[in-house]
Amino acid sequence: MDSNSKENFMVMDDNGFVIEKSKNFNTSIYGYALDILQKARKILNDDSTINNIEIIYEKKTMIIKDDKSSKLNVCMLINEDKE
């Protein structure tokens, strides 16, 4: 991914270490994303190789894709504001 894009994304490894992030990614939500990911792993099916988590709040959507086979996950923030 191009870290200069307008996308808000962060790539983490299985332990929550940030491998790559876009310049625009809000790092204040890093802890929340990691917490949500760890809780979702306890809830979601262990047989699946990719878990998808979507959280919709106010005018933003947080999407977390957790690839258990590669032990990487991507967190993206999508701004729904049309201003």
PDB file of N, CA and C in Angstrom:
ATOM      1  N   MET A   1       0.834  -1.188   0.000  1.00  0.00           N
ATOM      2  CA  MET A   1       0.000   0.000   0.000  1.00  0.00           C
ATOM      3  C   MET A   1       0.870   1.238   0.000  1.00  0.00           C
ATOM      4  N   ASP A   2       0.379   2.250  -0.586  1.00  0.00           N
ATOM      5  CA  ASP A   2       1.103   3.510  -0.638  1.00  0.00           C
ATOM      6  C   ASP A   2       0.807   4.295   0.632  1.00  0.00           C
ATOM      7  N   SER A   3       1.815   4.575   1.426  1.00  0.00           N
ATOM      8  CA  SER A   3       1.600   5.268   2.693  1.00  0.00           C
ATOM      9  C   SER A   3       1.270   6.748   2.485  1.00  0.00           C
ATOM     10  N   ASN A   4       1.318   7.246   1.264  1.00  0.00           N
ATOM     11  CA  ASN A   4       0.949   8.629   0.984  1.00  0.00           C
ATOM     12  C   ASN A   4      -0.487   8.757   0.498  1.00  0.00           C
ATOM     13  N   SER A   5      -1.222   7.669   0.450  1.00  0.00           N
ATOM     14  CA  SER A   5      -2.585   7.714  -0.053  1.00  0.00           C
ATOM     15  C   SER A   5      -3.492   8.424   0.942  1.00  0.00           C
ATOM     16  N   LYS A   6      -4.697   8.745   0.525  1.00  0.00           N
ATOM     17  CA  LYS A   6      -5.655   9.414   1.388  1.00  0.00           C
ATOM     18  C   LYS A   6      -6.373   8.425   2.291  1.00  0.00           C
ATOM     19  N   GLU A   7      -6.101   7.149   2.114  1.00  0.00           N
ATOM     20  CA  GLU A   7      -6.703   6.125   2.951  1.00  0.00           C
ATOM     21  C   GLU A   7      -6.139   6.210   4.365  1.00  0.00           C
ATOM     22  N   ASN A   8      -6.950   5.858   5.319  1.00  0.00           N
ATOM     23  CA  ASN A   8      -6.511   5.755   6.707  1.00  0.00           C
ATOM     24  C   ASN A   8      -6.388   4.283   7.034  1.00  0.00           C
ATOM     25  N   PHE A   9      -5.171   3.769   7.088  1.00  0.00           N
ATOM     26  CA  PHE A   9      -4.981   2.348   7.358  1.00  0.00           C
ATOM     27  C   PHE A   9      -3.777   2.123   8.249  1.00  0.00           C
ATOM     28  N   MET A  10      -3.782   0.955   8.871  1.00  0.00           N
ATOM     29  CA  MET A  10      -2.665   0.534   9.696  1.00  0.00           C
ATOM     30  C   MET A  10      -2.550  -0.981   9.553  1.00  0.00           C
ATOM     31  N   VAL A  11      -1.343  -1.493   9.368  1.00  0.00           N
ATOM     32  CA  VAL A  11      -1.088  -2.928   9.281  1.00  0.00           C
ATOM     33  C   VAL A  11      -0.317  -3.335  10.529  1.00  0.00           C
ATOM     34  N   MET A  12      -0.833  -4.359  11.219  1.00  0.00           N
ATOM     35  CA  MET A  12      -0.193  -4.849  12.441  1.00  0.00           C
ATOM     36  C   MET A  12       0.095  -6.337  12.298  1.00  0.00           C
ATOM     37  N   ASP A  13       1.065  -6.814  13.077  1.00  0.00           N
ATOM     38  CA  ASP A  13       1.306  -8.247  13.116  1.00  0.00           C
ATOM     39  C   ASP A  13       0.413  -8.874  14.187  1.00  0.00           C
ATOM     40  N   ASP A  14       0.586 -10.162  14.418  1.00  0.00           N
ATOM     41  CA  ASP A  14      -0.256 -10.918  15.332  1.00  0.00           C
ATOM     42  C   ASP A  14      -0.172 -10.412  16.768  1.00  0.00           C
ATOM     43  N   ASN A  15       0.929  -9.785  17.134  1.00  0.00           N
ATOM     44  CA  ASN A  15       1.125  -9.286  18.504  1.00  0.00           C
ATOM     45  C   ASN A  15       0.747  -7.818  18.671  1.00  0.00           C
ATOM     46  N   GLY A  16       0.284  -7.168  17.616  1.00  0.00           N
ATOM     47  CA  GLY A  16      -0.109  -5.771  17.693  1.00  0.00           C
ATOM     48  C   GLY A  16       0.991  -4.791  17.352  1.00  0.00           C
ATOM     49  N   PHE A  17       2.133  -5.271  16.860  1.00  0.00           N
ATOM     50  CA  PHE A  17       3.217  -4.389  16.443  1.00  0.00           C
ATOM     51  C   PHE A  17       2.858  -3.744  15.111  1.00  0.00           C
ATOM     52  N   VAL A  18       2.935  -2.422  15.025  1.00  0.00           N
ATOM     53  CA  VAL A  18       2.570  -1.704  13.796  1.00  0.00           C
ATOM     54  C   VAL A  18       3.684  -1.874  12.771  1.00  0.00           C
ATOM     55  N   ILE A  19       3.332  -2.445  11.618  1.00  0.00           N
ATOM     56  CA  ILE A  19       4.291  -2.665  10.535  1.00  0.00           C
ATOM     57  C   ILE A  19       4.291  -1.483   9.578  1.00  0.00           C
ATOM     58  N   GLU A  20       3.092  -0.999   9.278  1.00  0.00           N
ATOM     59  CA  GLU A  20       2.961   0.123   8.342  1.00  0.00           C
ATOM     60  C   GLU A  20       1.675   0.859   8.663  1.00  0.00           C
ATOM     61  N   LYS A  21       1.683   2.178   8.443  1.00  0.00           N
ATOM     62  CA  LYS A  21       0.460   2.957   8.602  1.00  0.00           C
ATOM     63  C   LYS A  21       0.511   4.156   7.677  1.00  0.00           C
ATOM     64  N   SER A  22      -0.664   4.634   7.323  1.00  0.00           N
ATOM     65  CA  SER A  22      -0.721   5.822   6.486  1.00  0.00           C
ATOM     66  C   SER A  22      -0.442   7.056   7.339  1.00  0.00           C
ATOM     67  N   LYS A  23      -0.065   8.122   6.687  1.00  0.00           N
ATOM     68  CA  LYS A  23       0.230   9.366   7.405  1.00  0.00           C
ATOM     69  C   LYS A  23      -1.003   9.904   8.116  1.00  0.00           C
ATOM     70  N   ASN A  24      -2.168   9.654   7.541  1.00  0.00           N
ATOM     71  CA  ASN A  24      -3.406  10.212   8.080  1.00  0.00           C
ATOM     72  C   ASN A  24      -4.041   9.361   9.168  1.00  0.00           C
ATOM     73  N   PHE A  25      -3.474   8.205   9.486  1.00  0.00           N
ATOM     74  CA  PHE A  25      -4.113   7.319  10.459  1.00  0.00           C
ATOM     75  C   PHE A  25      -4.048   7.925  11.851  1.00  0.00           C
ATOM     76  N   ASN A  26      -5.175   7.926  12.531  1.00  0.00           N
ATOM     77  CA  ASN A  26      -5.290   8.489  13.866  1.00  0.00           C
ATOM     78  C   ASN A  26      -4.713   7.496  14.878  1.00  0.00           C
ATOM     79  N   THR A  27      -3.517   7.755  15.365  1.00  0.00           N
ATOM     80  CA  THR A  27      -2.852   6.804  16.256  1.00  0.00           C
ATOM     81  C   THR A  27      -3.486   6.732  17.641  1.00  0.00           C
ATOM     82  N   SER A  28      -4.367   7.659  17.971  1.00  0.00           N
ATOM     83  CA  SER A  28      -5.018   7.608  19.281  1.00  0.00           C
ATOM     84  C   SER A  28      -5.993   6.445  19.396  1.00  0.00           C
ATOM     85  N   ILE A  29      -6.392   5.841  18.282  1.00  0.00           N
ATOM     86  CA  ILE A  29      -7.307   4.697  18.336  1.00  0.00           C
ATOM     87  C   ILE A  29      -6.568   3.365  18.260  1.00  0.00           C
ATOM     88  N   TYR A  30      -5.251   3.391  18.201  1.00  0.00           N
ATOM     89  CA  TYR A  30      -4.462   2.166  18.094  1.00  0.00           C
ATOM     90  C   TYR A  30      -4.802   1.167  19.200  1.00  0.00           C
ATOM     91  N   GLY A  31      -4.851   1.625  20.421  1.00  0.00           N
ATOM     92  CA  GLY A  31      -5.151   0.753  21.553  1.00  0.00           C
ATOM     93  C   GLY A  31      -6.531   0.144  21.451  1.00  0.00           C
ATOM     94  N   TYR A  32      -7.504   0.953  20.994  1.00  0.00           N
ATOM     95  CA  TYR A  32      -8.867   0.443  20.824  1.00  0.00           C
ATOM     96  C   TYR A  32      -8.920  -0.637  19.748  1.00  0.00           C
ATOM     97  N   ALA A  33      -8.236  -0.408  18.638  1.00  0.00           N
ATOM     98  CA  ALA A  33      -8.224  -1.380  17.542  1.00  0.00           C
ATOM     99  C   ALA A  33      -7.616  -2.702  17.996  1.00  0.00           C
ATOM    100  N   LEU A  34      -6.526  -2.634  18.739  1.00  0.00           N
ATOM    101  CA  LEU A  34      -5.877  -3.841  19.239  1.00  0.00           C
ATOM    102  C   LEU A  34      -6.770  -4.569  20.240  1.00  0.00           C
ATOM    103  N   ASP A  35      -7.429  -3.823  21.103  1.00  0.00           N
ATOM    104  CA  ASP A  35      -8.340  -4.406  22.084  1.00  0.00           C
ATOM    105  C   ASP A  35      -9.516  -5.103  21.400  1.00  0.00           C
ATOM    106  N   ILE A  36     -10.093  -4.445  20.410  1.00  0.00           N
ATOM    107  CA  ILE A  36     -11.214  -5.024  19.660  1.00  0.00           C
ATOM    108  C   ILE A  36     -10.765  -6.288  18.947  1.00  0.00           C
ATOM    109  N   LEU A  37      -9.604  -6.260  18.347  1.00  0.00           N
ATOM    110  CA  LEU A  37      -9.079  -7.416  17.623  1.00  0.00           C
ATOM    111  C   LEU A  37      -8.894  -8.612  18.553  1.00  0.00           C
ATOM    112  N   GLN A  38      -8.314  -8.386  19.710  1.00  0.00           N
ATOM    113  CA  GLN A  38      -8.084  -9.483  20.647  1.00  0.00           C
ATOM    114  C   GLN A  38      -9.384 -10.058  21.183  1.00  0.00           C
ATOM    115  N   LYS A  39     -10.365  -9.209  21.443  1.00  0.00           N
ATOM    116  CA  LYS A  39     -11.661  -9.698  21.917  1.00  0.00           C
ATOM    117  C   LYS A  39     -12.399 -10.442  20.819  1.00  0.00           C
ATOM    118  N   ALA A  40     -12.288  -9.966  19.596  1.00  0.00           N
ATOM    119  CA  ALA A  40     -12.961 -10.624  18.476  1.00  0.00           C
ATOM    120  C   ALA A  40     -12.374 -12.009  18.223  1.00  0.00           C
ATOM    121  N   ARG A  41     -11.074 -12.166  18.415  1.00  0.00           N
ATOM    122  CA  ARG A  41     -10.450 -13.477  18.231  1.00  0.00           C
ATOM    123  C   ARG A  41     -11.013 -14.499  19.204  1.00  0.00           C
ATOM    124  N   LYS A  42     -11.390 -14.061  20.407  1.00  0.00           N
ATOM    125  CA  LYS A  42     -11.972 -14.970  21.388  1.00  0.00           C
ATOM    126  C   LYS A  42     -13.403 -15.350  21.018  1.00  0.00           C
ATOM    127  N   ILE A  43     -14.102 -14.448  20.348  1.00  0.00           N
ATOM    128  CA  ILE A  43     -15.506 -14.659  20.027  1.00  0.00           C
ATOM    129  C   ILE A  43     -15.689 -15.393  18.696  1.00  0.00           C
ATOM    130  N   LEU A  44     -14.923 -15.003  17.672  1.00  0.00           N
ATOM    131  CA  LEU A  44     -15.125 -15.518  16.325  1.00  0.00           C
ATOM    132  C   LEU A  44     -14.602 -16.939  16.160  1.00  0.00           C
ATOM    133  N   ASN A  45     -15.064 -17.578  15.110  1.00  0.00           N
ATOM    134  CA  ASN A  45     -14.754 -18.971  14.820  1.00  0.00           C
ATOM    135  C   ASN A  45     -13.260 -19.187  14.575  1.00  0.00           C
ATOM    136  N   ASP A  46     -12.682 -20.191  15.216  1.00  0.00           N
ATOM    137  CA  ASP A  46     -11.266 -20.506  15.032  1.00  0.00           C
ATOM    138  C   ASP A  46     -10.981 -21.184  13.701  1.00  0.00           C
ATOM    139  N   ASP A  47     -12.008 -21.750  13.055  1.00  0.00           N
ATOM    140  CA  ASP A  47     -11.803 -22.460  11.796  1.00  0.00           C
ATOM    141  C   ASP A  47     -11.566 -21.520  10.621  1.00  0.00           C
ATOM    142  N   SER A  48     -12.042 -20.285  10.734  1.00  0.00           N
ATOM    143  CA  SER A  48     -11.887 -19.355   9.614  1.00  0.00           C
ATOM    144  C   SER A  48     -10.465 -18.816   9.577  1.00  0.00           C
ATOM    145  N   THR A  49      -9.993 -18.537   8.379  1.00  0.00           N
ATOM    146  CA  THR A  49      -8.640 -17.996   8.246  1.00  0.00           C
ATOM    147  C   THR A  49      -8.630 -16.480   8.256  1.00  0.00           C
ATOM    148  N   ILE A  50      -9.752 -15.850   7.870  1.00  0.00           N
ATOM    149  CA  ILE A  50      -9.829 -14.390   7.866  1.00  0.00           C
ATOM    150  C   ILE A  50     -11.077 -13.964   8.631  1.00  0.00           C
ATOM    151  N   ASN A  51     -10.887 -13.133   9.626  1.00  0.00           N
ATOM    152  CA  ASN A  51     -12.003 -12.563  10.376  1.00  0.00           C
ATOM    153  C   ASN A  51     -12.197 -11.120   9.939  1.00  0.00           C
ATOM    154  N   ASN A  52     -13.447 -10.734   9.731  1.00  0.00           N
ATOM    155  CA  ASN A  52     -13.787  -9.370   9.354  1.00  0.00           C
ATOM    156  C   ASN A  52     -14.588  -8.727  10.472  1.00  0.00           C
ATOM    157  N   ILE A  53     -14.164  -7.568  10.910  1.00  0.00           N
ATOM    158  CA  ILE A  53     -14.840  -6.845  11.975  1.00  0.00           C
ATOM    159  C   ILE A  53     -15.160  -5.458  11.448  1.00  0.00           C
ATOM    160  N   GLU A  54     -16.424  -5.055  11.556  1.00  0.00           N
ATOM    161  CA  GLU A  54     -16.835  -3.718  11.127  1.00  0.00           C
ATOM    162  C   GLU A  54     -17.504  -3.021  12.291  1.00  0.00           C
ATOM    163  N   ILE A  55     -17.064  -1.822  12.576  1.00  0.00           N
ATOM    164  CA  ILE A  55     -17.660  -1.018  13.628  1.00  0.00           C
ATOM    165  C   ILE A  55     -18.080   0.298  12.997  1.00  0.00           C
ATOM    166  N   ILE A  56     -19.350   0.599  13.123  1.00  0.00           N
ATOM    167  CA  ILE A  56     -19.900   1.816  12.521  1.00  0.00           C
ATOM    168  C   ILE A  56     -20.283   2.757  13.652  1.00  0.00           C
ATOM    169  N   TYR A  57     -19.740   3.963  13.634  1.00  0.00           N
ATOM    170  CA  TYR A  57     -20.063   4.953  14.651  1.00  0.00           C
ATOM    171  C   TYR A  57     -20.062   6.330  14.028  1.00  0.00           C
ATOM    172  N   GLU A  58     -21.006   7.138  14.470  1.00  0.00           N
ATOM    173  CA  GLU A  58     -21.199   8.491  13.980  1.00  0.00           C
ATOM    174  C   GLU A  58     -21.030   8.542  12.462  1.00  0.00           C
ATOM    175  N   LYS A  59     -20.000   9.207  11.956  1.00  0.00           N
ATOM    176  CA  LYS A  59     -19.809   9.337  10.513  1.00  0.00           C
ATOM    177  C   LYS A  59     -18.575   8.594  10.040  1.00  0.00           C
ATOM    178  N   LYS A  60     -18.132   7.608  10.809  1.00  0.00           N
ATOM    179  CA  LYS A  60     -16.955   6.828  10.433  1.00  0.00           C
ATOM    180  C   LYS A  60     -17.255   5.342  10.552  1.00  0.00           C
ATOM    181  N   THR A  61     -16.499   4.567   9.816  1.00  0.00           N
ATOM    182  CA  THR A  61     -16.569   3.115   9.893  1.00  0.00           C
ATOM    183  C   THR A  61     -15.163   2.592  10.074  1.00  0.00           C
ATOM    184  N   MET A  62     -14.987   1.692  11.042  1.00  0.00           N
ATOM    185  CA  MET A  62     -13.705   1.044  11.256  1.00  0.00           C
ATOM    186  C   MET A  62     -13.831  -0.392  10.754  1.00  0.00           C
ATOM    187  N   ILE A  63     -12.929  -0.784   9.872  1.00  0.00           N
ATOM    188  CA  ILE A  63     -12.918  -2.144   9.336  1.00  0.00           C
ATOM    189  C   ILE A  63     -11.591  -2.778   9.718  1.00  0.00           C
ATOM    190  N   ILE A  64     -11.676  -3.952  10.346  1.00  0.00           N
ATOM    191  CA  ILE A  64     -10.481  -4.693  10.715  1.00  0.00           C
ATOM    192  C   ILE A  64     -10.541  -6.046  10.027  1.00  0.00           C
ATOM    193  N   LYS A  65      -9.527  -6.359   9.254  1.00  0.00           N
ATOM    194  CA  LYS A  65      -9.408  -7.658   8.600  1.00  0.00           C
ATOM    195  C   LYS A  65      -8.238  -8.375   9.239  1.00  0.00           C
ATOM    196  N   ASP A  66      -8.522  -9.516   9.850  1.00  0.00           N
ATOM    197  CA  ASP A  66      -7.523 -10.281  10.588  1.00  0.00           C
ATOM    198  C   ASP A  66      -7.251 -11.571   9.827  1.00  0.00           C
ATOM    199  N   ASP A  67      -6.079 -11.680   9.228  1.00  0.00           N
ATOM    200  CA  ASP A  67      -5.686 -12.877   8.474  1.00  0.00           C
ATOM    201  C   ASP A  67      -4.871 -13.777   9.390  1.00  0.00           C
ATOM    202  N   LYS A  68      -5.502 -14.845   9.860  1.00  0.00           N
ATOM    203  CA  LYS A  68      -4.843 -15.723  10.821  1.00  0.00           C
ATOM    204  C   LYS A  68      -3.724 -16.549  10.194  1.00  0.00           C
ATOM    205  N   SER A  69      -3.796 -16.816   8.896  1.00  0.00           N
ATOM    206  CA  SER A  69      -2.759 -17.633   8.258  1.00  0.00           C
ATOM    207  C   SER A  69      -1.447 -16.866   8.110  1.00  0.00           C
ATOM    208  N   SER A  70      -1.513 -15.570   7.784  1.00  0.00           N
ATOM    209  CA  SER A  70      -0.291 -14.771   7.646  1.00  0.00           C
ATOM    210  C   SER A  70       0.064 -14.040   8.938  1.00  0.00           C
ATOM    211  N   LYS A  71      -0.843 -14.101   9.919  1.00  0.00           N
ATOM    212  CA  LYS A  71      -0.657 -13.434  11.214  1.00  0.00           C
ATOM    213  C   LYS A  71      -0.510 -11.924  11.073  1.00  0.00           C
ATOM    214  N   LEU A  72      -1.210 -11.363  10.079  1.00  0.00           N
ATOM    215  CA  LEU A  72      -1.244  -9.916   9.867  1.00  0.00           C
ATOM    216  C   LEU A  72      -2.687  -9.450   9.902  1.00  0.00           C
ATOM    217  N   ASN A  73      -2.890  -8.199  10.259  1.00  0.00           N
ATOM    218  CA  ASN A  73      -4.230  -7.632  10.183  1.00  0.00           C
ATOM    219  C   ASN A  73      -4.144  -6.188   9.728  1.00  0.00           C
ATOM    220  N   VAL A  74      -5.228  -5.742   9.129  1.00  0.00           N
ATOM    221  CA  VAL A  74      -5.301  -4.386   8.599  1.00  0.00           C
ATOM    222  C   VAL A  74      -6.493  -3.697   9.252  1.00  0.00           C
ATOM    223  N   CYS A  75      -6.271  -2.500   9.730  1.00  0.00           N
ATOM    224  CA  CYS A  75      -7.331  -1.677  10.289  1.00  0.00           C
ATOM    225  C   CYS A  75      -7.476  -0.466   9.377  1.00  0.00           C
ATOM    226  N   MET A  76      -8.702  -0.223   8.918  1.00  0.00           N
ATOM    227  CA  MET A  76      -8.958   0.929   8.043  1.00  0.00           C
ATOM    228  C   MET A  76     -10.055   1.782   8.648  1.00  0.00           C
ATOM    229  N   LEU A  77      -9.917   3.084   8.517  1.00  0.00           N
ATOM    230  CA  LEU A  77     -10.954   4.027   8.913  1.00  0.00           C
ATOM    231  C   LEU A  77     -11.514   4.677   7.658  1.00  0.00           C
ATOM    232  N   ILE A  78     -12.815   4.642   7.551  1.00  0.00           N
ATOM    233  CA  ILE A  78     -13.477   5.236   6.400  1.00  0.00           C
ATOM    234  C   ILE A  78     -14.328   6.381   6.890  1.00  0.00           C
ATOM    235  N   ASN A  79     -14.063   7.557   6.377  1.00  0.00           N
ATOM    236  CA  ASN A  79     -14.822   8.752   6.748  1.00  0.00           C
ATOM    237  C   ASN A  79     -16.042   8.854   5.863  1.00  0.00           C
ATOM    238  N   GLU A  80     -17.205   8.871   6.471  1.00  0.00           N
ATOM    239  CA  GLU A  80     -18.470   8.927   5.719  1.00  0.00           C
ATOM    240  C   GLU A  80     -18.963  10.347   5.554  1.00  0.00           C
ATOM    241  N   ASP A  81     -18.214  11.323   6.036  1.00  0.00           N
ATOM    242  CA  ASP A  81     -18.628  12.711   5.974  1.00  0.00           C
ATOM    243  C   ASP A  81     -18.547  13.208   4.545  1.00  0.00           C
ATOM    244  N   LYS A  82     -19.627  13.800   4.055  1.00  0.00           N
ATOM    245  CA  LYS A  82     -19.712  14.257   2.658  1.00  0.00           C
ATOM    246  C   LYS A  82     -19.490  15.754   2.517  1.00  0.00           C
ATOM    247  N   GLU A  83     -18.911  16.394   3.533  1.00  0.00           N
ATOM    248  CA  GLU A  83     -18.719  17.856   3.484  1.00  0.00           C
ATOM    249  C   GLU A  83     -17.809  18.273   2.367  1.00  0.00           C
TER     250      GLU A  83
END
